[in-house]
mmCIF file of C-alpha atoms in Angstrom:
data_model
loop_
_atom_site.group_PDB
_atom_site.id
_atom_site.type_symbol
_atom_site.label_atom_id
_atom_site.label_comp_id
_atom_site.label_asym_id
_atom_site.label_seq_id
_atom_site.Cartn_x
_atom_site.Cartn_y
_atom_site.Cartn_z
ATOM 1 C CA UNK A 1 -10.420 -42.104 -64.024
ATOM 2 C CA UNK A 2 -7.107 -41.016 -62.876
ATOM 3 C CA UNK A 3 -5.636 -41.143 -58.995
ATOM 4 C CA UNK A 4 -4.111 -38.177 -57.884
ATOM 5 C CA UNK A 5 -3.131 -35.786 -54.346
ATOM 6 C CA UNK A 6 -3.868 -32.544 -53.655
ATOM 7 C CA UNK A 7 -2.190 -30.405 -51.229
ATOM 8 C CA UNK A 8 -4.417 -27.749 -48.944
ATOM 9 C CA UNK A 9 -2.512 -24.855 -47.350
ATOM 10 C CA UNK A 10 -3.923 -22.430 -44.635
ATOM 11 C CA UNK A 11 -2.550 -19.118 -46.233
ATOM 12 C CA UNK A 12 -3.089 -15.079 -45.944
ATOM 13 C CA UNK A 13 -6.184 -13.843 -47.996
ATOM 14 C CA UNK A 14 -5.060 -12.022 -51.426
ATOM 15 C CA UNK A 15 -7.631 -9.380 -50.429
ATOM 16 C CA UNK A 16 -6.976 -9.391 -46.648
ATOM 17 C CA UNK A 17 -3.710 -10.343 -45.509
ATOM 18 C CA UNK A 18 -4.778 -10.924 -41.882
ATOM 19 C CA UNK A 19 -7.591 -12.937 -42.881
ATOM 20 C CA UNK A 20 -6.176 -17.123 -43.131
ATOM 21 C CA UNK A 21 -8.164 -18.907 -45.690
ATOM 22 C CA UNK A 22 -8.019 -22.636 -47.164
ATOM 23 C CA UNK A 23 -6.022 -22.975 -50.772
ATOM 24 C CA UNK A 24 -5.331 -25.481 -53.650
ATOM 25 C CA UNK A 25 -1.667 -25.241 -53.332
ATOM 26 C CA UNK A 26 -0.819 -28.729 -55.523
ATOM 27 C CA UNK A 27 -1.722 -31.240 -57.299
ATOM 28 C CA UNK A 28 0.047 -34.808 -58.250
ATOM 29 C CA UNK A 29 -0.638 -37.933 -60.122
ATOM 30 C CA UNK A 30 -0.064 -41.059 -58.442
ATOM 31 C CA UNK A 31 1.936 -42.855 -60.883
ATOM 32 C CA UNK A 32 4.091 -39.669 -61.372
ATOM 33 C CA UNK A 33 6.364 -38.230 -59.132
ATOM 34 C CA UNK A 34 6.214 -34.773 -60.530
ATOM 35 C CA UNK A 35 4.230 -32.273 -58.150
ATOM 36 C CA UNK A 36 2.249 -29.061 -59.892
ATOM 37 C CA UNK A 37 1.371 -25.908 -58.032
ATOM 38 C CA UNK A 38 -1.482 -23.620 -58.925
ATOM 39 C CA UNK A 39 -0.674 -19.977 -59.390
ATOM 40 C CA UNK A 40 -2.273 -17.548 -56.179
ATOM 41 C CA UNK A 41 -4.835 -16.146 -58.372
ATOM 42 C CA UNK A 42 -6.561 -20.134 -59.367
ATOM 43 C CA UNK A 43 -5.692 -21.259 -55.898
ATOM 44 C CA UNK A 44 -9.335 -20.527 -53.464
ATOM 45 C CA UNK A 45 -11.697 -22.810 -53.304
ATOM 46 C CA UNK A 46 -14.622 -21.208 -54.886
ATOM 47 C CA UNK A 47 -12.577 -21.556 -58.428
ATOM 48 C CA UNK A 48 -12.751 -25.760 -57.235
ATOM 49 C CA UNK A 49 -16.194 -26.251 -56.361
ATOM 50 C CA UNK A 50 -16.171 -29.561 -57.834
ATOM 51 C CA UNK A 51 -13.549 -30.766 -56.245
ATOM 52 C CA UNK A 52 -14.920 -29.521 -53.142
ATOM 53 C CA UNK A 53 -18.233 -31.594 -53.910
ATOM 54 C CA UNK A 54 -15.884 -34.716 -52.668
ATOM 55 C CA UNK A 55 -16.486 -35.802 -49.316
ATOM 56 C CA UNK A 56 -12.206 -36.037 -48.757
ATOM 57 C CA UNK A 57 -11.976 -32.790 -49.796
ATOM 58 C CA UNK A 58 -14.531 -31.580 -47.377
ATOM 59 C CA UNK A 59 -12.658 -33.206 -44.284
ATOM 60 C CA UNK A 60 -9.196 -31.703 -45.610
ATOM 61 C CA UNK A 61 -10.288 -28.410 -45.852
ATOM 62 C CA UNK A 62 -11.746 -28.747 -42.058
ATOM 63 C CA UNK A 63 -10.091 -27.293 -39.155
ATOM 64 C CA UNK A 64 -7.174 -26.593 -40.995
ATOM 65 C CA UNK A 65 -5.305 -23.978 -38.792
ATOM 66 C CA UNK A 66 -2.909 -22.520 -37.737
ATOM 67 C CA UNK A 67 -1.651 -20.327 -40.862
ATOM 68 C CA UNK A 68 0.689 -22.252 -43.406
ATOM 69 C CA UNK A 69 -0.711 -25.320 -41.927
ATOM 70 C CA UNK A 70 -0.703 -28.359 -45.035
ATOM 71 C CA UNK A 71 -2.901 -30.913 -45.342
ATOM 72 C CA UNK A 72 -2.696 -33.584 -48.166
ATOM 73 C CA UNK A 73 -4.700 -35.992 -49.398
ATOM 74 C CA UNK A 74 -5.966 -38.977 -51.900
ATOM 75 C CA UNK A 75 -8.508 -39.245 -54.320
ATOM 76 C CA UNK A 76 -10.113 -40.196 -57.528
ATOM 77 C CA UNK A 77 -11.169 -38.009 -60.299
ATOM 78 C CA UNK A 78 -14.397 -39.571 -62.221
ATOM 79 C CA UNK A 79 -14.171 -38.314 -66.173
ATOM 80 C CA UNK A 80 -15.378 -35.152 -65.403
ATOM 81 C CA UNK A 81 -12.987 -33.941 -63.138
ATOM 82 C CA UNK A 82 -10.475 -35.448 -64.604
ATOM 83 C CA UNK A 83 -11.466 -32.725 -67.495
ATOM 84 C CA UNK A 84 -10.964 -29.920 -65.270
ATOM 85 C CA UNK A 85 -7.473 -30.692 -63.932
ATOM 86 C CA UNK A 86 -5.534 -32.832 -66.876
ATOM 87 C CA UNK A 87 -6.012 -32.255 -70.935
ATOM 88 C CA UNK A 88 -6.178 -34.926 -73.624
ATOM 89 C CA UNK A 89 -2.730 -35.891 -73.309
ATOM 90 C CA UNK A 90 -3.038 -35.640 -69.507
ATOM 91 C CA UNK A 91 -1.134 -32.578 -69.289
ATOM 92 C CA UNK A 92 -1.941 -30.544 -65.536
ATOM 93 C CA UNK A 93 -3.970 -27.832 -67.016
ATOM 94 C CA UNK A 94 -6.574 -25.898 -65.152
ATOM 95 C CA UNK A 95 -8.830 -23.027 -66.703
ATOM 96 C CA UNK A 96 -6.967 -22.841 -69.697
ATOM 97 C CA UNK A 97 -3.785 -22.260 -67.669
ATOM 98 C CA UNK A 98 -0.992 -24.785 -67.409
ATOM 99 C CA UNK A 99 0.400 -25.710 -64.278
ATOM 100 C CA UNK A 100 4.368 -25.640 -63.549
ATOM 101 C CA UNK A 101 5.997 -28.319 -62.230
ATOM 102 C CA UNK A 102 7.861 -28.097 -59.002
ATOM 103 C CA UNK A 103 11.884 -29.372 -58.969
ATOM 104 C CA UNK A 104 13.388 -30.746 -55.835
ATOM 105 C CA UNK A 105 14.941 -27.250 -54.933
ATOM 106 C CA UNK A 106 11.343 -25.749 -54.896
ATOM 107 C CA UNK A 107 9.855 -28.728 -52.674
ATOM 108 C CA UNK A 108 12.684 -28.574 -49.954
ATOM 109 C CA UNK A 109 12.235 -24.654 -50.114
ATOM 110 C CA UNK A 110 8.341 -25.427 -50.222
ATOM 111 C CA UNK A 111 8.164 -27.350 -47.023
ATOM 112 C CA UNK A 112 10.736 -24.454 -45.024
ATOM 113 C CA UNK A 113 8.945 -21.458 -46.205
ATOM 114 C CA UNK A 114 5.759 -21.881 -44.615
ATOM 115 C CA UNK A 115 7.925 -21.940 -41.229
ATOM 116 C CA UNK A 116 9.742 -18.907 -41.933
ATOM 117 C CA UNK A 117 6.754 -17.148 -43.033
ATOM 118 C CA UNK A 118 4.980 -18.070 -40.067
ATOM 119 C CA UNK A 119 7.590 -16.780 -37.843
ATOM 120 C CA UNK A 120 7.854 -13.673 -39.806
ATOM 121 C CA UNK A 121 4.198 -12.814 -40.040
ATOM 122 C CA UNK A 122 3.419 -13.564 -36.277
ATOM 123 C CA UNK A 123 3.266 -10.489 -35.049
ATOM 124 C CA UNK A 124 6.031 -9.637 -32.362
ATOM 125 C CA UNK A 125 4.699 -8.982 -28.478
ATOM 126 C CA UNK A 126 5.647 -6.743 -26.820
ATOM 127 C CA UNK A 127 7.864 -7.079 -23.673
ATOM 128 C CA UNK A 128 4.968 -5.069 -21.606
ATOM 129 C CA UNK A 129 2.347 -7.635 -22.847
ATOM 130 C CA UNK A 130 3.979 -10.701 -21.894
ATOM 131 C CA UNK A 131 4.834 -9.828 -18.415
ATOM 132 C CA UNK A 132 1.539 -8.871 -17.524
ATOM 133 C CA UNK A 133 1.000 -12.362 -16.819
ATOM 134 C CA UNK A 134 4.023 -12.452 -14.490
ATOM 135 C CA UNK A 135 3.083 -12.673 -10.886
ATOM 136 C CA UNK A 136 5.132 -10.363 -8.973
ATOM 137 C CA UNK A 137 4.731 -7.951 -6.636
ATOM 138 C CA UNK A 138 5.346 -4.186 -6.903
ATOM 139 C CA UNK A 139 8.367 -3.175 -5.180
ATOM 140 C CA UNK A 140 9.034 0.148 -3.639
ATOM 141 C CA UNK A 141 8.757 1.962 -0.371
ATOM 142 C CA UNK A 142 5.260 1.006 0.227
ATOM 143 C CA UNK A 143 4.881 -2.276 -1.437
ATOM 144 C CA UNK A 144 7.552 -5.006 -1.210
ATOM 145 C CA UNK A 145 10.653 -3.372 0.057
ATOM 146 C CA UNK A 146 11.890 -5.246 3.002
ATOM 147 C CA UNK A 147 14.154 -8.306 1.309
ATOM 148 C CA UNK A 148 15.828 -7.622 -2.430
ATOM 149 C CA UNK A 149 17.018 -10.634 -2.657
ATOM 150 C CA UNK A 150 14.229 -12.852 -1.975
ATOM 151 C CA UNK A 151 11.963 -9.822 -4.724
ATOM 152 C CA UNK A 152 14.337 -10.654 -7.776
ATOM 153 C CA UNK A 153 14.563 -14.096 -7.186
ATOM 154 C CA UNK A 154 10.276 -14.340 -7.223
ATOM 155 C CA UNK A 155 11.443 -11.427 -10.756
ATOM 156 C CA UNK A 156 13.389 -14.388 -12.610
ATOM 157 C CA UNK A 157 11.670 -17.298 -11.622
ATOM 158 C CA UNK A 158 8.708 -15.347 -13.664
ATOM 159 C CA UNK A 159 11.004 -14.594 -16.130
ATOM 160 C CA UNK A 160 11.945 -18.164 -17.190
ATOM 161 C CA UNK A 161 8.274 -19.527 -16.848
ATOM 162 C CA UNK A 162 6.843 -16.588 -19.423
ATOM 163 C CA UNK A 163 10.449 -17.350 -21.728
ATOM 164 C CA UNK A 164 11.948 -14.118 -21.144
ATOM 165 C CA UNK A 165 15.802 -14.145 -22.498
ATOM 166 C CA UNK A 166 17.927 -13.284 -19.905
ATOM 167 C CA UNK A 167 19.596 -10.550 -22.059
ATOM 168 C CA UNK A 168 16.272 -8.758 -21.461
ATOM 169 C CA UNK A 169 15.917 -9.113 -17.688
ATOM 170 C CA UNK A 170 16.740 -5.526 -17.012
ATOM 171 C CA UNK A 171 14.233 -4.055 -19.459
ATOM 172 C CA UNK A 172 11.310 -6.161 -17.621
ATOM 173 C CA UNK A 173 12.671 -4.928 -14.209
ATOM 174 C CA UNK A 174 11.657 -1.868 -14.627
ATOM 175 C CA UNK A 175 8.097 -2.968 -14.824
ATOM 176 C CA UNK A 176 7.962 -4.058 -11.775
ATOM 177 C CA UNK A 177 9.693 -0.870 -10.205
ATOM 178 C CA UNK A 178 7.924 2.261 -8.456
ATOM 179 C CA UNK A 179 8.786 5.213 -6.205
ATOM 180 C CA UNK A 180 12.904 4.878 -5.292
ATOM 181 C CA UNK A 181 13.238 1.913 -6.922
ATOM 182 C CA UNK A 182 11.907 3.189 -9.860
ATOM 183 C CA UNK A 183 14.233 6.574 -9.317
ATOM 184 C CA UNK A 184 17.398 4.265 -9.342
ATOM 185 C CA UNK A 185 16.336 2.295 -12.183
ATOM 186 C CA UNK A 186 16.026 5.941 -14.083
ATOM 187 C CA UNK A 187 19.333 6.763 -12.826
ATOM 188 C CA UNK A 188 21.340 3.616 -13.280
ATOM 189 C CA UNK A 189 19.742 4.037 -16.888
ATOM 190 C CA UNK A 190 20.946 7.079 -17.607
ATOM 191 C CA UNK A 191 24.885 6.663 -16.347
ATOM 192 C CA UNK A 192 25.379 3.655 -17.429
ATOM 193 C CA UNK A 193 25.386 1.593 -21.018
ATOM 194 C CA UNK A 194 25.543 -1.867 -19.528
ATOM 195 C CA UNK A 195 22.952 -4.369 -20.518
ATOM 196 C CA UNK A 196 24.112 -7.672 -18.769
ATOM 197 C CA UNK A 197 21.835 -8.670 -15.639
ATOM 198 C CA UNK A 198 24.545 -9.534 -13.557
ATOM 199 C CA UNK A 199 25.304 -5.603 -13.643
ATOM 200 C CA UNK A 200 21.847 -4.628 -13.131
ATOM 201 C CA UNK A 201 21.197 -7.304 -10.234
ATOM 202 C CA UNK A 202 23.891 -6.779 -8.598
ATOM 203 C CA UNK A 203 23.396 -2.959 -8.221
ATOM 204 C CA UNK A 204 20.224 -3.574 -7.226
ATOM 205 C CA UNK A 205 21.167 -5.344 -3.983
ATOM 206 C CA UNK A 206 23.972 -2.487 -3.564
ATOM 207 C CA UNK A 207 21.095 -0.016 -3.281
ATOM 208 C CA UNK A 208 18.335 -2.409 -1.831
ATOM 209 C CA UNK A 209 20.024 -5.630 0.076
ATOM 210 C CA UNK A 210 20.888 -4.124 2.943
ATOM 211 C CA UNK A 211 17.879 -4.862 5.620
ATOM 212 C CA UNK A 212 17.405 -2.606 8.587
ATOM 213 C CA UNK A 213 16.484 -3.967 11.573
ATOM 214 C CA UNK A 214 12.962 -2.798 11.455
ATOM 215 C CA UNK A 215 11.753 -5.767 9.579
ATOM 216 C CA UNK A 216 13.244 -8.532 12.165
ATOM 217 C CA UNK A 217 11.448 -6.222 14.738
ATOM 218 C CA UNK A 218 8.205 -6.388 12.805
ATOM 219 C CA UNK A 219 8.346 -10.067 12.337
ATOM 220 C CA UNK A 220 9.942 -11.374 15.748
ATOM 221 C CA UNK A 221 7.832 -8.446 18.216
ATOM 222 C CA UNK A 222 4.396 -9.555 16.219
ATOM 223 C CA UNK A 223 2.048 -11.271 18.631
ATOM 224 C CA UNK A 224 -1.329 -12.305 19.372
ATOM 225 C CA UNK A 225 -3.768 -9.285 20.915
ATOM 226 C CA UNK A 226 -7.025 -9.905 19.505
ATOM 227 C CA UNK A 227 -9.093 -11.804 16.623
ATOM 228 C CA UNK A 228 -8.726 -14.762 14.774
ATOM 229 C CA UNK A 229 -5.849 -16.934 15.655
ATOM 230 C CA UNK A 230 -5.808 -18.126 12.024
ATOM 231 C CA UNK A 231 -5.092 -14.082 10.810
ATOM 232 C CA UNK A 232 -2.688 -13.892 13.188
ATOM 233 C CA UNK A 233 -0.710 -17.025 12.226
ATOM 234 C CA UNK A 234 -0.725 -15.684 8.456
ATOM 235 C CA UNK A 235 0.359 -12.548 9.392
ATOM 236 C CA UNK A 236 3.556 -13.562 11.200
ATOM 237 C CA UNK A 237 4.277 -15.878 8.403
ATOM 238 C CA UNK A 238 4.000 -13.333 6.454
ATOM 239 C CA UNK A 239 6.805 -11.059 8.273
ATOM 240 C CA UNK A 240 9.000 -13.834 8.923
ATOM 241 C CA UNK A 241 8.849 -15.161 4.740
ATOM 242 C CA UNK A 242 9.462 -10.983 4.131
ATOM 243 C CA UNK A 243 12.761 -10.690 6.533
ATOM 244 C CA UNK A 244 13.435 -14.205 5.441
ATOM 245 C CA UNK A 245 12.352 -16.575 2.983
ATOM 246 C CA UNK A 246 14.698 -19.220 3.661
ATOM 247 C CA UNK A 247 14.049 -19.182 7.764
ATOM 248 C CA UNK A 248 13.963 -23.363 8.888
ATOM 249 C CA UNK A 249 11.079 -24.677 9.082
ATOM 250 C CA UNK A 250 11.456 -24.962 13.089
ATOM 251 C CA UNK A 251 12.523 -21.701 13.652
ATOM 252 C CA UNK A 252 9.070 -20.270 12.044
ATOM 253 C CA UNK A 253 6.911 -22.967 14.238
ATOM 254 C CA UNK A 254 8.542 -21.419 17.255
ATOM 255 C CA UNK A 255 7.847 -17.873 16.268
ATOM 256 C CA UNK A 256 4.223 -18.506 16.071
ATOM 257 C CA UNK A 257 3.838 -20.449 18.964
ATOM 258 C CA UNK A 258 5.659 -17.762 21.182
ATOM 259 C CA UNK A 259 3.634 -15.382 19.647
ATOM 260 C CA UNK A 260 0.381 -16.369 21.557
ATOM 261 C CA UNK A 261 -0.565 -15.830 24.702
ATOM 262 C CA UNK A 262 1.049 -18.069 27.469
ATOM 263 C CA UNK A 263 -1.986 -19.891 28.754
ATOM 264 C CA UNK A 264 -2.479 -21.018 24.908
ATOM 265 C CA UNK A 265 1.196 -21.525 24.312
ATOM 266 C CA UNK A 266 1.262 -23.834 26.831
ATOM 267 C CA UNK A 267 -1.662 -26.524 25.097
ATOM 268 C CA UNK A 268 0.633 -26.720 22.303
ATOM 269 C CA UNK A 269 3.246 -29.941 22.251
ATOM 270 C CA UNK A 270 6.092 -28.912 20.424
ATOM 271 C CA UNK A 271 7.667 -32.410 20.294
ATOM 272 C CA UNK A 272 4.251 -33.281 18.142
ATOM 273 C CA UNK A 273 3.758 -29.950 16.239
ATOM 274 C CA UNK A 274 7.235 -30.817 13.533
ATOM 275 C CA UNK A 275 5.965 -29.206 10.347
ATOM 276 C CA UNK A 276 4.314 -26.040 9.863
ATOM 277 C CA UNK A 277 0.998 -27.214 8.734
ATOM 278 C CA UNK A 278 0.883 -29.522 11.651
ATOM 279 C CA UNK A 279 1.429 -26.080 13.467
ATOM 280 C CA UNK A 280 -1.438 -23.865 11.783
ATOM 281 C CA UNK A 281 -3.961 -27.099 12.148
ATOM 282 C CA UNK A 282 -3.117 -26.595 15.967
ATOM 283 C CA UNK A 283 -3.580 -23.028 15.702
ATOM 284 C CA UNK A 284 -7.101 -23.200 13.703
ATOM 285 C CA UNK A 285 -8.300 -25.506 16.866
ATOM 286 C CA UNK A 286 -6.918 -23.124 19.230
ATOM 287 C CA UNK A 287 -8.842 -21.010 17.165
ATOM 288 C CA UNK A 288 -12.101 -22.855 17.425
ATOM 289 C CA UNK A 289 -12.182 -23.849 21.183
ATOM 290 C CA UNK A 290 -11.878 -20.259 22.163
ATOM 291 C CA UNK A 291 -15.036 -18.590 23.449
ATOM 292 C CA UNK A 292 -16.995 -16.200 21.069
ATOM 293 C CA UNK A 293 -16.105 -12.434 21.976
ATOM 294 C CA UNK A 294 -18.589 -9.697 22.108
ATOM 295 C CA UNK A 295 -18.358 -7.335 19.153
ATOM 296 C CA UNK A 296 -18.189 -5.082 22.025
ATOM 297 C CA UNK A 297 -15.548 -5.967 23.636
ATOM 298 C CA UNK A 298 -12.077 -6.997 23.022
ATOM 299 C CA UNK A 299 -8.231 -6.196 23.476
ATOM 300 C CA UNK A 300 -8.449 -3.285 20.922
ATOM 301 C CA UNK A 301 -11.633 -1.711 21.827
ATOM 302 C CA UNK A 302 -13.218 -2.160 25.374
ATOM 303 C CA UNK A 303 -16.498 -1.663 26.228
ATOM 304 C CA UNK A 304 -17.293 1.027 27.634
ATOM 305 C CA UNK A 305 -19.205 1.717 30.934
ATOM 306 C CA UNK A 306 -22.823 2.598 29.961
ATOM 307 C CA UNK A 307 -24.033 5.885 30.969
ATOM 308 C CA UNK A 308 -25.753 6.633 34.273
ATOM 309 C CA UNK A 309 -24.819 3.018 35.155
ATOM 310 C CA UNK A 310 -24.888 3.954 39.286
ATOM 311 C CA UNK A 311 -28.159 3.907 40.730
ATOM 312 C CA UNK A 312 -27.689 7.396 42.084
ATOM 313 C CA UNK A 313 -26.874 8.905 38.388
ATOM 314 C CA UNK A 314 -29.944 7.215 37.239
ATOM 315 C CA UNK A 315 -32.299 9.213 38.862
ATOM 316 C CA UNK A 316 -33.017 13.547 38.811
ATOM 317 C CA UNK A 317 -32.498 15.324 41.905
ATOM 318 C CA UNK A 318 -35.989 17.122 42.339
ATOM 319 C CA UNK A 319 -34.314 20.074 44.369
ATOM 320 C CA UNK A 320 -32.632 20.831 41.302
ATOM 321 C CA UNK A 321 -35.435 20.248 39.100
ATOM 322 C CA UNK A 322 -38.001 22.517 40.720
ATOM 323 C CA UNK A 323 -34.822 25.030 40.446
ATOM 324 C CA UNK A 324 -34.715 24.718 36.782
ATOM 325 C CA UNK A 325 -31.209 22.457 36.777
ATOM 326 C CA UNK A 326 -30.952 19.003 35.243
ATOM 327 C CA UNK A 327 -28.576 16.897 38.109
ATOM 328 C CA UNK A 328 -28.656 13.422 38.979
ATOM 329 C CA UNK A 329 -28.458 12.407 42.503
ATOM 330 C CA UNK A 330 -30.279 11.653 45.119
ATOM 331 C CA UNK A 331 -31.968 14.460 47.140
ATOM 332 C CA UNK A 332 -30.152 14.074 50.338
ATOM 333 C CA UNK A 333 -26.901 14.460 48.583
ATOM 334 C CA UNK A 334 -27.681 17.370 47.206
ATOM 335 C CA UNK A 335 -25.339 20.232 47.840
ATOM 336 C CA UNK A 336 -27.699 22.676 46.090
ATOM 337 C CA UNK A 337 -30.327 22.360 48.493
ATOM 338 C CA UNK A 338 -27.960 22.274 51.642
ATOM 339 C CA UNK A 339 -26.115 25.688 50.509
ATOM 340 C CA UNK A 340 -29.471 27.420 50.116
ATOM 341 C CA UNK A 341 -30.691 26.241 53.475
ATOM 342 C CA UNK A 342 -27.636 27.812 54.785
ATOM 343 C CA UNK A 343 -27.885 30.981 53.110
ATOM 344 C CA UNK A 344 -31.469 31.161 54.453
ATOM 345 C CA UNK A 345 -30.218 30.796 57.830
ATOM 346 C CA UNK A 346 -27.819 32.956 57.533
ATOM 347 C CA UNK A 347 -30.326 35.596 56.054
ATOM 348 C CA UNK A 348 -32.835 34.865 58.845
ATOM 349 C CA UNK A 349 -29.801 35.392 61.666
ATOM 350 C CA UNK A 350 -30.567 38.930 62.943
ATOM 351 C CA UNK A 351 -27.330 39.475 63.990
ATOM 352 C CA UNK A 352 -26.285 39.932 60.117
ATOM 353 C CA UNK A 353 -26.664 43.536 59.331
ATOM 354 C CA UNK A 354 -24.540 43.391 56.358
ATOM 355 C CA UNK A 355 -26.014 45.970 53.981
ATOM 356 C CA UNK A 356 -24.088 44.495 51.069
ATOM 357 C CA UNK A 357 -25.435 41.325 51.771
ATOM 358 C CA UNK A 358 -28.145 39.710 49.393
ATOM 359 C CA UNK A 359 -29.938 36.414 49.432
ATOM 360 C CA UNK A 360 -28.215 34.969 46.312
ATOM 361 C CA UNK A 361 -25.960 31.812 45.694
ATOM 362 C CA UNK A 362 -22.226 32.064 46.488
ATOM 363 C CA UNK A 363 -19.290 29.852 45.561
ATOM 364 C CA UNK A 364 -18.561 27.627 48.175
ATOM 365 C CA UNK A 365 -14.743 28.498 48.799
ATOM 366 C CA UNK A 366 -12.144 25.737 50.413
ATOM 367 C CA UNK A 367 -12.438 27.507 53.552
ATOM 368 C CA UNK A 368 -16.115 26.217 53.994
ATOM 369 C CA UNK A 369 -15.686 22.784 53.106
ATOM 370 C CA UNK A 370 -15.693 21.530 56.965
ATOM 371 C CA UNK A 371 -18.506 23.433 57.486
ATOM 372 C CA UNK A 372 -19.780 22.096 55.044
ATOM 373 C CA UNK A 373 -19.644 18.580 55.215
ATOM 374 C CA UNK A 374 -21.048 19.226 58.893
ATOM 375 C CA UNK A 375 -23.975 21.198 57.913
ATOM 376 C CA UNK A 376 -24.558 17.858 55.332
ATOM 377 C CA UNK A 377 -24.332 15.102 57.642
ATOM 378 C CA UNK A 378 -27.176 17.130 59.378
ATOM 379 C CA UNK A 379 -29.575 17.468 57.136
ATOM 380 C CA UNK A 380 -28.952 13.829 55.933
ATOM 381 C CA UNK A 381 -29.957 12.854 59.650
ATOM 382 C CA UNK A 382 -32.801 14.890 59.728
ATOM 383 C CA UNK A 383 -33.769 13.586 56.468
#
């Protein structure tokens, strides 16, 4: 019975590269200090089975990842396996094949190639799929466009958590780029040879920084109309962090609070309200107190008047209905019925010998109005 260590290796498969089986890589006797290697072809495990029949050679070969991990271990070969691995005069031997004996050169370069190989066969990632876990916004003329500065410092903060080099800042920029920005990127590109992201940031905020004063109107002018209190609160904070990131603390409280309407404005202590969550939890009981609105009615959409909401619209005029029209009044209002009683007077008057004249209906003309209105007041009295 002999005492000896083996050495397991994770390592490519000789018939599939990308595959990463368990090998033999060593073996060593215990009294010796001389280490033997198995050649790739004697190295799998289904050449060892015996050995493999040991429980310690079970555990080392168990999770044994990543690639060109090494695992080594103890153990004692009983007469039989001692057979296998070491001849009569205890030579390493193993299927007829003699092993060869590692020198101090190949056991330093032993334990630094499995590192370099590593390195060499992980396969490189693109710069596409590693900032796809980057969280930043879009910018362009739709998207994110109001403050540069405050977009590329959110673009290298990402940068240094994923482990971008800074060398390759302004190749990932242009993943994040569309419409104009994406035009100057293109253009910038294309007259110029300069890597460095000094270059590149800085002629970004040349073409970008500047801030018009549309964006301090969209964030100061915002107020409260309608809705939630708690939307409108995360909307202005919104604006203000987009014109400026950096505003005080105070300064955004007060922007929200003037904001609101005055009769809410004034149940807010501003001597009590000092940070900004203190502010929003004010805001969300604001919010809570306030009387449910109809889904009706509110600031952006009214309600509107129902129809035939007056009691005289609610009701057909039967003059007009026995006449074949479909108006709503009251019969003593209608003007229908007074202008043909005055047409039949008129056509009953036997002073009107008008040939030309004809018992039909006639616009009523301004010049009759007075008459009018007297010959209704009448018939409203008679009524």
């Amino acid at each position: 019975m002999v005492k000896v260590r083996f050495t397991f290796c994770a390592e490519p498969s000789l018939t599939n590269a990308a595959t990463t089986v368990t090998h033999v890589i060593s073996i060593q006797r215990l009294d010796e200090e001389s280490i033997y290697t198995f050649p790739p072809e004697l190295r799998s495990l289904t050449l060892h089975d015996k050995l493999m029949l040991l429980p310690v050679a079970k555990a080392a070969k168990k999770d044994l990842a990543p690639r060109w991990t090494r695992r080594s271990f103890k153990c004692i070969l009983d007469a039989d396996l001692e057979k296998l691995y070491f001849d009569e005069c205890d030579n390493p031997i193993f299927n007829g094949i003699l092993l060869n004996e590692l020198d101090q050169e190949d056991i330093r370069s032993q334990h630094s190639q499995p590192a370099a190989d590593a390195a060499s066969s992980a396969p490189l990632k693109s710069l596409a799929s590693i900032v796809k876990d980057a969280v930043v916004p879009k910018f362009g003329n739709k998207t994110y466009s109001s403050n540069a500065g405050a977009w590329l410092d959110i673009f290298e903060s990402e940068c240094r958590r994923l482990l971008i080099d800074e060398d390759r800042y302004w190749e990932a920029v242009r993943l994040f780029l569309e419409e104009s920005a994406e035009k100057w990127y293109n253009t910038t590109r294309l007259s110029s040879t300069t890597t460095t992201w000094n270059f590149w940031r800085q002629s970004f905020l040349e073409n970008f920084g500047t801030q018009s004063l549309a964006a301090a109107r969209s964030a100061f002018y915002f107020k409260y109309t309608s809705g939630s209190l708690s939307d409108y609160a995360q909307h202005k904070l919104n604006l203000l962090a987009t014109y400026n990131p950096k505003m005080h603390e105070l300064d955004r409280i007060t922007q929200l609070a003037l904001g609101l309407p005055r009769h809410l404005q004034d149940r807010i202590n501003l001597a009590e309200t000092t940070t900004l969550g203190k502010m929003l939890s004010t805001i969300n009981c604001l919010d809570s107190t306030r009387p449910p609105q109809s889904s009706s009615t509110n600031a952006l959409n009214p309600a509107k008047p129902a129809p035939f909401s007056s009691p005289r619209s609610q009701h057909p005029c039967p003059y007009c209905k026995r006449k074949g029209y479909e108006r709503y009044r009251f019969e003593k209002d209608c003007l229908t019925k007074v202008r043909d009683a005055r047409y039949t007077r008129n056509s009953a008057n036997p002073g009107n010998n008008n040939p030309n004249y004809s018992n039909v209906n006639k616009a009523i003309h301004s010049f009759d109005l007075e008459s009018l209105q007297q010959e209704i007041e009448t018939v409203q009295k008679n009524a």
